[in-house]
mmCIF file of C-alpha atoms in Angstrom:
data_model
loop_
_atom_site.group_PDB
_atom_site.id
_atom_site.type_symbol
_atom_site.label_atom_id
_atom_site.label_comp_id
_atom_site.label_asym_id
_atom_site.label_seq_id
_atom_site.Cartn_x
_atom_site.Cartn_y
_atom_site.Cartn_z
ATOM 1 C CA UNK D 206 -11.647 46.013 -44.764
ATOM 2 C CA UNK D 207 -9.606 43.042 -43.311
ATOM 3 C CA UNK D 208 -5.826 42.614 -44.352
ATOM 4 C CA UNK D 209 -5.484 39.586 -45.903
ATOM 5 C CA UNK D 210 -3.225 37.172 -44.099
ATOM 6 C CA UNK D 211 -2.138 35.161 -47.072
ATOM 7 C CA UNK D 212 -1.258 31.656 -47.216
ATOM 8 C CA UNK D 213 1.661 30.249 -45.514
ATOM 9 C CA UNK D 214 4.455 28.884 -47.342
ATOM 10 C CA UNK D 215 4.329 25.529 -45.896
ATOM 11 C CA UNK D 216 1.313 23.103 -43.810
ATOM 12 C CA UNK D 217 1.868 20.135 -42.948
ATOM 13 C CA UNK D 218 1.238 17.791 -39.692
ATOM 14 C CA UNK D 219 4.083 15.968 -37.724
ATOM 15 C CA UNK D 220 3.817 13.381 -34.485
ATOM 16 C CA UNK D 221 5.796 14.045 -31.408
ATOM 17 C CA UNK D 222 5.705 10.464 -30.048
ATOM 18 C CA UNK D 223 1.722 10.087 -30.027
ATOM 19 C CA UNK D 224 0.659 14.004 -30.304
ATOM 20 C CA UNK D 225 0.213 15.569 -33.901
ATOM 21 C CA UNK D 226 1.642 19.400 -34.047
ATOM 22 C CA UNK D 227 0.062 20.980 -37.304
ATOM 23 C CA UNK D 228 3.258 23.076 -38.533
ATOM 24 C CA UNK D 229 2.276 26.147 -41.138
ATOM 25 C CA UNK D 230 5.559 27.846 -42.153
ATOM 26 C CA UNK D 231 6.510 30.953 -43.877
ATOM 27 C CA UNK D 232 3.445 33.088 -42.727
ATOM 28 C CA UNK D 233 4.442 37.411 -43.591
ATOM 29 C CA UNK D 234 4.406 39.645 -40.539
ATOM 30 C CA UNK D 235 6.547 42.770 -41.434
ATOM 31 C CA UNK D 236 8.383 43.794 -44.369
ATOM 32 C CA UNK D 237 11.394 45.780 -42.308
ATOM 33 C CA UNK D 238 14.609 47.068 -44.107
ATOM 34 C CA UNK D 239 13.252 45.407 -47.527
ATOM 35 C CA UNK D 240 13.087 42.439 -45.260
ATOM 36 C CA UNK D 241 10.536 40.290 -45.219
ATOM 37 C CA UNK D 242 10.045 38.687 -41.814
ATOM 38 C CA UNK D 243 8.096 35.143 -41.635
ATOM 39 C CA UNK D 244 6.993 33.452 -38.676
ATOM 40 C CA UNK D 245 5.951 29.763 -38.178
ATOM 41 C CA UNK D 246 3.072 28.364 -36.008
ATOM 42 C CA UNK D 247 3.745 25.038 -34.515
ATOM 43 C CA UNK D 248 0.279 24.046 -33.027
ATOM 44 C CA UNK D 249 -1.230 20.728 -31.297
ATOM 45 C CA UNK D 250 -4.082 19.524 -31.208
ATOM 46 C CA UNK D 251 -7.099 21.307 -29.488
ATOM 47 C CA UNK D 252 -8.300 24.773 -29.153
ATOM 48 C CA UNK D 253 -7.381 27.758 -26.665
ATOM 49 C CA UNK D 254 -4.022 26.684 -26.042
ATOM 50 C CA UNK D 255 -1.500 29.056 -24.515
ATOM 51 C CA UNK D 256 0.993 30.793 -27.077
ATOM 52 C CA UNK D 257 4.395 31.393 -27.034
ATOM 53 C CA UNK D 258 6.660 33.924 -29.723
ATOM 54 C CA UNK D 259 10.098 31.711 -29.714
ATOM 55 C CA UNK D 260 13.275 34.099 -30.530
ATOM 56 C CA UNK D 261 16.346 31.942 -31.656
ATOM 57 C CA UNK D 262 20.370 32.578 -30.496
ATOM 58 C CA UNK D 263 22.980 32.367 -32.880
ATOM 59 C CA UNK D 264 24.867 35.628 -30.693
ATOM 60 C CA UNK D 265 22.498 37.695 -32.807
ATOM 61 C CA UNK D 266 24.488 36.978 -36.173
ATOM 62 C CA UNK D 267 23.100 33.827 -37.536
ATOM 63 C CA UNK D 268 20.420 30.863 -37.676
ATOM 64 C CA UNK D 269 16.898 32.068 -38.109
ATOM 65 C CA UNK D 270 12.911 31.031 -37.157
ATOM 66 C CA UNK D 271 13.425 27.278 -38.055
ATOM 67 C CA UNK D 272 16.864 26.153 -36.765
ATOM 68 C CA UNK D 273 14.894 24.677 -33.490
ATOM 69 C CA UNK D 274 11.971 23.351 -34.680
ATOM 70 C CA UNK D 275 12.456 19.593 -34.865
ATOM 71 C CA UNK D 276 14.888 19.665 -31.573
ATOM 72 C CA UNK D 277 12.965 22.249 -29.369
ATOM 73 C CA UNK D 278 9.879 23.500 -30.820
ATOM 74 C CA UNK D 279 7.325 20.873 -32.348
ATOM 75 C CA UNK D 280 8.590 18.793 -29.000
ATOM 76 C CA UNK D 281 6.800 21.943 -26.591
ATOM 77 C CA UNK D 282 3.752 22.116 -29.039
ATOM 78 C CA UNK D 283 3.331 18.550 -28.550
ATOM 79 C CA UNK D 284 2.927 19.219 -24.898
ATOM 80 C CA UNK D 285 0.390 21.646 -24.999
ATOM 81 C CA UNK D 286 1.535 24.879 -26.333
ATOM 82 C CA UNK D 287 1.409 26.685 -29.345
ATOM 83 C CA UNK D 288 5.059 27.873 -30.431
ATOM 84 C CA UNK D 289 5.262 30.827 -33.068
ATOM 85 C CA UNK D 290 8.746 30.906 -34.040
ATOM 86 C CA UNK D 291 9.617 34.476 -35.575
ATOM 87 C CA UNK D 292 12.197 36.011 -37.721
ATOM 88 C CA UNK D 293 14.080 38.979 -36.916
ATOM 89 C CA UNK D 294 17.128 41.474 -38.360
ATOM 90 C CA UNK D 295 20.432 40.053 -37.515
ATOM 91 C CA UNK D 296 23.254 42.090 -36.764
ATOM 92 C CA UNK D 297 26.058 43.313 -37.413
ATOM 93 C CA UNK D 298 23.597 44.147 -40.695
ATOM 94 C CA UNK D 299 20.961 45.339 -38.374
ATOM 95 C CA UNK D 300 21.518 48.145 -36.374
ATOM 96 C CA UNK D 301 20.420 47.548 -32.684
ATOM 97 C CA UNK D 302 17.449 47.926 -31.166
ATOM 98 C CA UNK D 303 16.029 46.923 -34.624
ATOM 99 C CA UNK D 304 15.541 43.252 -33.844
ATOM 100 C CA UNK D 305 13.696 44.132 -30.359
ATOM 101 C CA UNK D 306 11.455 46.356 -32.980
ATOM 102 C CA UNK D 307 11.020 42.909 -35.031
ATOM 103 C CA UNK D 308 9.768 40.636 -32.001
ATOM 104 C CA UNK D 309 7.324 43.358 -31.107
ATOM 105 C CA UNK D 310 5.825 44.062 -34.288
ATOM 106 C CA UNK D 311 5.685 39.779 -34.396
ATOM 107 C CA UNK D 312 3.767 40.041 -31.060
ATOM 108 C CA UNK D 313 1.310 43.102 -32.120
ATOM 109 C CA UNK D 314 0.674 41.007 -35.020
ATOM 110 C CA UNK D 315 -0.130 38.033 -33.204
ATOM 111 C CA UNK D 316 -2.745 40.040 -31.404
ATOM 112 C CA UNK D 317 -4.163 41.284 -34.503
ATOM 113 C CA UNK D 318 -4.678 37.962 -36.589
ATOM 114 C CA UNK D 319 -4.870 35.679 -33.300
ATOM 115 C CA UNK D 320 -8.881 35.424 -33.872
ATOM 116 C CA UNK D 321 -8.131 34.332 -37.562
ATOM 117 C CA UNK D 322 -5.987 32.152 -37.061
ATOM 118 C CA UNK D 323 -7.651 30.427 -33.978
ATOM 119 C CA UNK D 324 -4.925 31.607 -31.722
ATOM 120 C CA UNK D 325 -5.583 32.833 -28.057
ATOM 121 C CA UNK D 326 -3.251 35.852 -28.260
ATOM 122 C CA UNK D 327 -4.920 38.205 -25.541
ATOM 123 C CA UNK D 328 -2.322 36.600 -23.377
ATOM 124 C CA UNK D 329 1.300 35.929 -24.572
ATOM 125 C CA UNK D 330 4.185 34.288 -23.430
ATOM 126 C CA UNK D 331 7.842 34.757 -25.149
ATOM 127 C CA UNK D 332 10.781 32.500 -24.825
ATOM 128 C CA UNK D 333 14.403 32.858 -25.947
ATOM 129 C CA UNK D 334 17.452 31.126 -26.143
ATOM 130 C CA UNK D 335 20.620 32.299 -25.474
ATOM 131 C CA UNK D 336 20.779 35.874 -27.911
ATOM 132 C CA UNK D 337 17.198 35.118 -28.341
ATOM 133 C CA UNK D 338 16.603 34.747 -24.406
ATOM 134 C CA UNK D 339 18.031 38.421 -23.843
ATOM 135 C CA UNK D 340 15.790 39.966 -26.912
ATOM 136 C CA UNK D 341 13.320 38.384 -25.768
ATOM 137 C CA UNK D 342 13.593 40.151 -22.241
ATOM 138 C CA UNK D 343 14.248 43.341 -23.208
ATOM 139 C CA UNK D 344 11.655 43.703 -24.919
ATOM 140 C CA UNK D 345 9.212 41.833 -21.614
ATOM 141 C CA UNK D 346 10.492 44.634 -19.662
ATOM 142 C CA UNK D 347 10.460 47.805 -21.762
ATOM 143 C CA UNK D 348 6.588 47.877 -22.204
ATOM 144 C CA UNK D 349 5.694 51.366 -23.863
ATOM 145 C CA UNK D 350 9.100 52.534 -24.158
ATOM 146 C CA UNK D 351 9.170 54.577 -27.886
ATOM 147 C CA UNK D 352 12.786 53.538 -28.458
ATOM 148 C CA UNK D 353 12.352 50.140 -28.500
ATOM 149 C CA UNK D 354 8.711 50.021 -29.509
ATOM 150 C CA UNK D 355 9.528 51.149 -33.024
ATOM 151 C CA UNK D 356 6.881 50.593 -36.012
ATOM 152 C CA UNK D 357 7.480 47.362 -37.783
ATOM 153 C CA UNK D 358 4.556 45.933 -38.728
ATOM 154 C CA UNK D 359 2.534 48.406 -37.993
ATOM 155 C CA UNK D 360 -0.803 47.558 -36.092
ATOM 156 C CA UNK D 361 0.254 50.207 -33.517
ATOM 157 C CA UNK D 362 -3.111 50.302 -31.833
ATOM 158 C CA UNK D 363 -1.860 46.473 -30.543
ATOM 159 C CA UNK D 364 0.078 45.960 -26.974
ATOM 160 C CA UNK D 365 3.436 44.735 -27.370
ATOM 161 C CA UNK D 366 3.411 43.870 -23.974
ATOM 162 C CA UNK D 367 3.848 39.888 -22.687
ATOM 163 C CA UNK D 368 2.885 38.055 -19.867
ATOM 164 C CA UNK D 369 5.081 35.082 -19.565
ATOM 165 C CA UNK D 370 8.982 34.884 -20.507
ATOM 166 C CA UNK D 371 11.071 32.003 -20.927
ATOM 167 C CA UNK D 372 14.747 33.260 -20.581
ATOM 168 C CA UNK D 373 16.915 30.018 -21.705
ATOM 169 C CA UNK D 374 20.607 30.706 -20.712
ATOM 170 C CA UNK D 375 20.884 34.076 -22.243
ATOM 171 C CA UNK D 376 22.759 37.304 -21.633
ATOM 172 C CA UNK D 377 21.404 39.896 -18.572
ATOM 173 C CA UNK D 378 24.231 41.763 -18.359
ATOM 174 C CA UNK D 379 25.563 42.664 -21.107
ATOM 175 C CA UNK D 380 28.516 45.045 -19.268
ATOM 176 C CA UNK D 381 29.962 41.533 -17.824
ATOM 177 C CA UNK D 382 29.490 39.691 -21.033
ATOM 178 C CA UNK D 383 31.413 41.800 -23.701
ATOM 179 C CA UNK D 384 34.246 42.836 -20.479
ATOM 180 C CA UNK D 385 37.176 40.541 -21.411
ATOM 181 C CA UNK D 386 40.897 41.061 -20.397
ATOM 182 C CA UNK D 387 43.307 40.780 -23.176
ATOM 183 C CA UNK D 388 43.979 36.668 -22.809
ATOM 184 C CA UNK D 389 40.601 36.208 -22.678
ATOM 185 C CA UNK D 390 39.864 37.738 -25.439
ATOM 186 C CA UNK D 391 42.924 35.564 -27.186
ATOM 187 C CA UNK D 392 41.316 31.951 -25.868
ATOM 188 C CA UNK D 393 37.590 33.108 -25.895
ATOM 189 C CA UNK D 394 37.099 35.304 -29.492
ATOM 190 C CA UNK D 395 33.634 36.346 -29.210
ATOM 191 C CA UNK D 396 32.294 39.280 -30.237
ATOM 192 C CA UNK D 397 28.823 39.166 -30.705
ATOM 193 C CA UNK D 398 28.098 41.858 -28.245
ATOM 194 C CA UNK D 399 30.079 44.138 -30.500
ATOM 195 C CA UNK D 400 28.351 43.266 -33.377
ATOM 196 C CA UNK D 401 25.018 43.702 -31.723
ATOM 197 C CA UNK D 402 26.064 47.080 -30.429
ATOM 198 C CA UNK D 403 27.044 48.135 -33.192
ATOM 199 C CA UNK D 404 31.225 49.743 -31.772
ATOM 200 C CA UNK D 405 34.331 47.676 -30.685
ATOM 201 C CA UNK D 406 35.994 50.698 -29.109
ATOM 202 C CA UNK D 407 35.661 49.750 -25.774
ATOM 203 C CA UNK D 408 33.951 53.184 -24.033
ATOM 204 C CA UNK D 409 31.324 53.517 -26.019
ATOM 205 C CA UNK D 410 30.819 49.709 -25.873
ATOM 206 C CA UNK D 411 31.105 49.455 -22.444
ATOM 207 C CA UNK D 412 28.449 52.356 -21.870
ATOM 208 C CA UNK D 413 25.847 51.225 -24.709
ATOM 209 C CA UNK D 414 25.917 47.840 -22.907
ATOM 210 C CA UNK D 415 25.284 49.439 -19.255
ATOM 211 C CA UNK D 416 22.509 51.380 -20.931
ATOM 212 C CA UNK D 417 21.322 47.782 -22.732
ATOM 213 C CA UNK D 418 21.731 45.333 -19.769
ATOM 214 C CA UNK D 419 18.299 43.909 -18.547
ATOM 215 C CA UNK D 420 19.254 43.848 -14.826
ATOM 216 C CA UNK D 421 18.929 48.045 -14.776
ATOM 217 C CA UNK D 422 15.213 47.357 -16.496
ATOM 218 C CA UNK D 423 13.591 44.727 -13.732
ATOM 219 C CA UNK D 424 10.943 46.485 -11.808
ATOM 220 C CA UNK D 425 7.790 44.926 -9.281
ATOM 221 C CA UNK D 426 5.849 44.766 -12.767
ATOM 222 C CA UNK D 427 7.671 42.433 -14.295
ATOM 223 C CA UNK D 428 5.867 39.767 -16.099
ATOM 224 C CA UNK D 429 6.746 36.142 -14.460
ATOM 225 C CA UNK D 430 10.059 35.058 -15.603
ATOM 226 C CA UNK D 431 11.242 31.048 -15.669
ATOM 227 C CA UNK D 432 15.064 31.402 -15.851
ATOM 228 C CA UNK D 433 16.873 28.610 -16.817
ATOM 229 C CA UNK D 434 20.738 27.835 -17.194
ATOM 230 C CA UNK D 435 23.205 25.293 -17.004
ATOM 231 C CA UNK D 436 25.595 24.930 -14.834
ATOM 232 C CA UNK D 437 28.211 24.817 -16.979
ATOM 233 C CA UNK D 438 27.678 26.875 -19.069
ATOM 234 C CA UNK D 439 31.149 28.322 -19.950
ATOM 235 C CA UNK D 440 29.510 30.787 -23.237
ATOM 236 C CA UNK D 441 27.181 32.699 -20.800
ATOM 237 C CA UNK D 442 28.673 31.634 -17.462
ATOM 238 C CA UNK D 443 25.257 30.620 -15.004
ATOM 239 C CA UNK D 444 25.860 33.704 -13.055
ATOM 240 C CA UNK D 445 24.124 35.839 -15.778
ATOM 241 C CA UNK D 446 20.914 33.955 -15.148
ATOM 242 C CA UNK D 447 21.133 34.258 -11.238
ATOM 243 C CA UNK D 448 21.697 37.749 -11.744
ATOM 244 C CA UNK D 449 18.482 37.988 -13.513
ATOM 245 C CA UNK D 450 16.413 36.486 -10.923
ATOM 246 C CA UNK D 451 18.444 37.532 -8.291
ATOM 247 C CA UNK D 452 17.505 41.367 -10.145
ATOM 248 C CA UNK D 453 13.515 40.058 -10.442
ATOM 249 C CA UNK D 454 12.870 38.607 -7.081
ATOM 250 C CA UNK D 455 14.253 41.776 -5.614
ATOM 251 C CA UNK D 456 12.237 44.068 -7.387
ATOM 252 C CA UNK D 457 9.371 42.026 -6.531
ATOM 253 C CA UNK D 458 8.905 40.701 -9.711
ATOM 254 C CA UNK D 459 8.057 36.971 -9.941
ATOM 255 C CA UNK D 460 10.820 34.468 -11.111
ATOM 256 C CA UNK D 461 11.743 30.573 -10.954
ATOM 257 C CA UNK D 462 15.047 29.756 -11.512
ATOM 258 C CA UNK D 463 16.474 25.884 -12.760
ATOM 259 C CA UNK D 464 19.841 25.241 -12.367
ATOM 260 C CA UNK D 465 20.330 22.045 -15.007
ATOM 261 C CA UNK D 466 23.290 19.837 -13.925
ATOM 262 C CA UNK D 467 26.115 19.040 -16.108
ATOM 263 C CA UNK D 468 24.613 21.042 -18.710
ATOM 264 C CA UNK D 469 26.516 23.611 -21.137
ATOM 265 C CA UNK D 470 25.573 26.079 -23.689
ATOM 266 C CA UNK D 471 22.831 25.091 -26.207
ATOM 267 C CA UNK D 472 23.219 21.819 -23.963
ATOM 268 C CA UNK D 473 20.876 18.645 -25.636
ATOM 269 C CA UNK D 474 19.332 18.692 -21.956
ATOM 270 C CA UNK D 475 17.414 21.815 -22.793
ATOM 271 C CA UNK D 476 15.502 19.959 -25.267
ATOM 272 C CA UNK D 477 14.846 16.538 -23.331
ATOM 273 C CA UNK D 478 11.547 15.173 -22.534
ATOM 274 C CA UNK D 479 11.750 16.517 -19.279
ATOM 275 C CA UNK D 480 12.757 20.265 -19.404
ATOM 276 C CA UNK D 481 10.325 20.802 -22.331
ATOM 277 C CA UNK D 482 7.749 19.156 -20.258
ATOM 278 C CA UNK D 483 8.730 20.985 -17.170
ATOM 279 C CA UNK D 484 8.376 24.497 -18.962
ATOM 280 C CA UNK D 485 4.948 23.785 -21.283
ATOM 281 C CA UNK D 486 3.686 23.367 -17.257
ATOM 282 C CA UNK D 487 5.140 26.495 -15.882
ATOM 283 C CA UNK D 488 3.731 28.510 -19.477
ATOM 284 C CA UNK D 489 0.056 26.585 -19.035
ATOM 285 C CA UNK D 490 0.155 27.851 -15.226
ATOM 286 C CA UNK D 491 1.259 31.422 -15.842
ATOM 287 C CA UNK D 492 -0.658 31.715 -19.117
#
């Protein structure tokens, strides 16, 4: 018998300049921890577009499936992709790799409701943001892998795996992220990679982080990754994104990389007219 998807939360339409996106929030894909985990589906007009799961930032900790959708999500529906913006576990509550095993159950369940919900979900694409960027990532490049797999969700008989990831200005190496010298760690307080990690005592953080980092993980199967980061960037410095496809290219895996001048962390330019427009072409192309 078919599982019953339930009705979301919230439909409604919205215009992006002249192109309606059909929003329908608060749709159930897991129940994790006592959790439940929602996704939303920002779709335009027209059918057998390509889809891509959106993972937020917020250094793991905070913000959740909706904090981009007016700025950064409705705007790349509008130009010919469907966005599914997903929910997962934040830390420190959640205990890493427990949001990776959020995003994948998300994408197994895309797979097995896409046909019901008019989606083309044999081929994914993911895209992330800053934390969001790195989750999504990891879990692009650890196809199979029973650690980071995990269950939620269920529909285990579903591929997790992607083939198209969006890596906006996130972490890749997570060693050179949480390393800080004492003053650094005066003027520049973060610890989000603690919190992720779930340790500040600096061994053990140091070697879950080397065991964590995505630039170990890149191999010649690779899905196609468009990197983007600004250059400057002083959060995630733009190094960590070179690295990445620097890593990628290497392996001979395929990557673009956009350096965006002038622009910062969580920089307005990311969601402008033109980098939204630049990336729905790279996803339609890849996808």
């Amino acid at each position: 018998m078919a599982e019953p998807l339930g009705e979301p939360a919230d439909r409604r339409t919205v215009r992006d300049g002249q192109v309606p996106v059909t929003v329908e929030r608060g749709l159930v894909y897991a129940t994790a921890g006592g959790t439940e985990l929602r996704l939303d589906v920002h779709r335009p007009d027209g059918p057998g577009t390509p889809v891509v799961l959106y993972a937020h930032g917020g250094g793991w900790t905070r913000d959740d499936r909706g904090t981009d959708a007016e700025t950064r999500l409705a705007p790349l529906a509008a130009q010919g992709i469907t966005v599914v913006s997903a929910d997962y576990r934040r830390a420190p509550r959640a205990v890493f790799p427990q949001q990776v095993h959020d995003l994948k159950g998300a994408v197994r369940w895309l797979r097995a409701h896409g046909p019901r919900l008019g989606l083309a979900t044999e081929r994914l694409g993911v895209w992330g943001a800053s934390a969001g960027a790195y989750l999504v990532s990891l879990l692009a490049l650890s196809e199979g892998e029973e650690e980071l797999e995990g269950t939620v969700g269920g529909h285990l008989d579903r591929s997790s795996a992607v083939q198209a990831v969006v890596h906006w200005f996130g972490q890749t190496d997570l060693v050179a992220s949480a390393s800080r010298s004492e003053l650094e760690r005066r003027l520049l307080p973060f610890h989000f990679e603690a919190d992720l990690l779930g340790t500040t005592e600096e061994e053990l953080l140091a070697e879950r982080a080397r065991r964590w980092s995505l630039l170990s993980r890149v191999s010649a199967g690779a899905p196609p990754f468009l990197v983007a980061h600004g250059d400057r960037d002083r959060i995630v410095p733009p190094a960590q994104g070179f690295a990445l496809h620097q890593a990628l290219v290497r392996a001979g895996a395929r990557s673009r990389l956009e350096l965006l001048g002038g622009a910062g962390h969580e920089d307005a330019e990311f969601g402008s007219r033109a980098t939204l427009a630049a990336t729905a072409a790279w996803l339609r192309a890849v996808l």
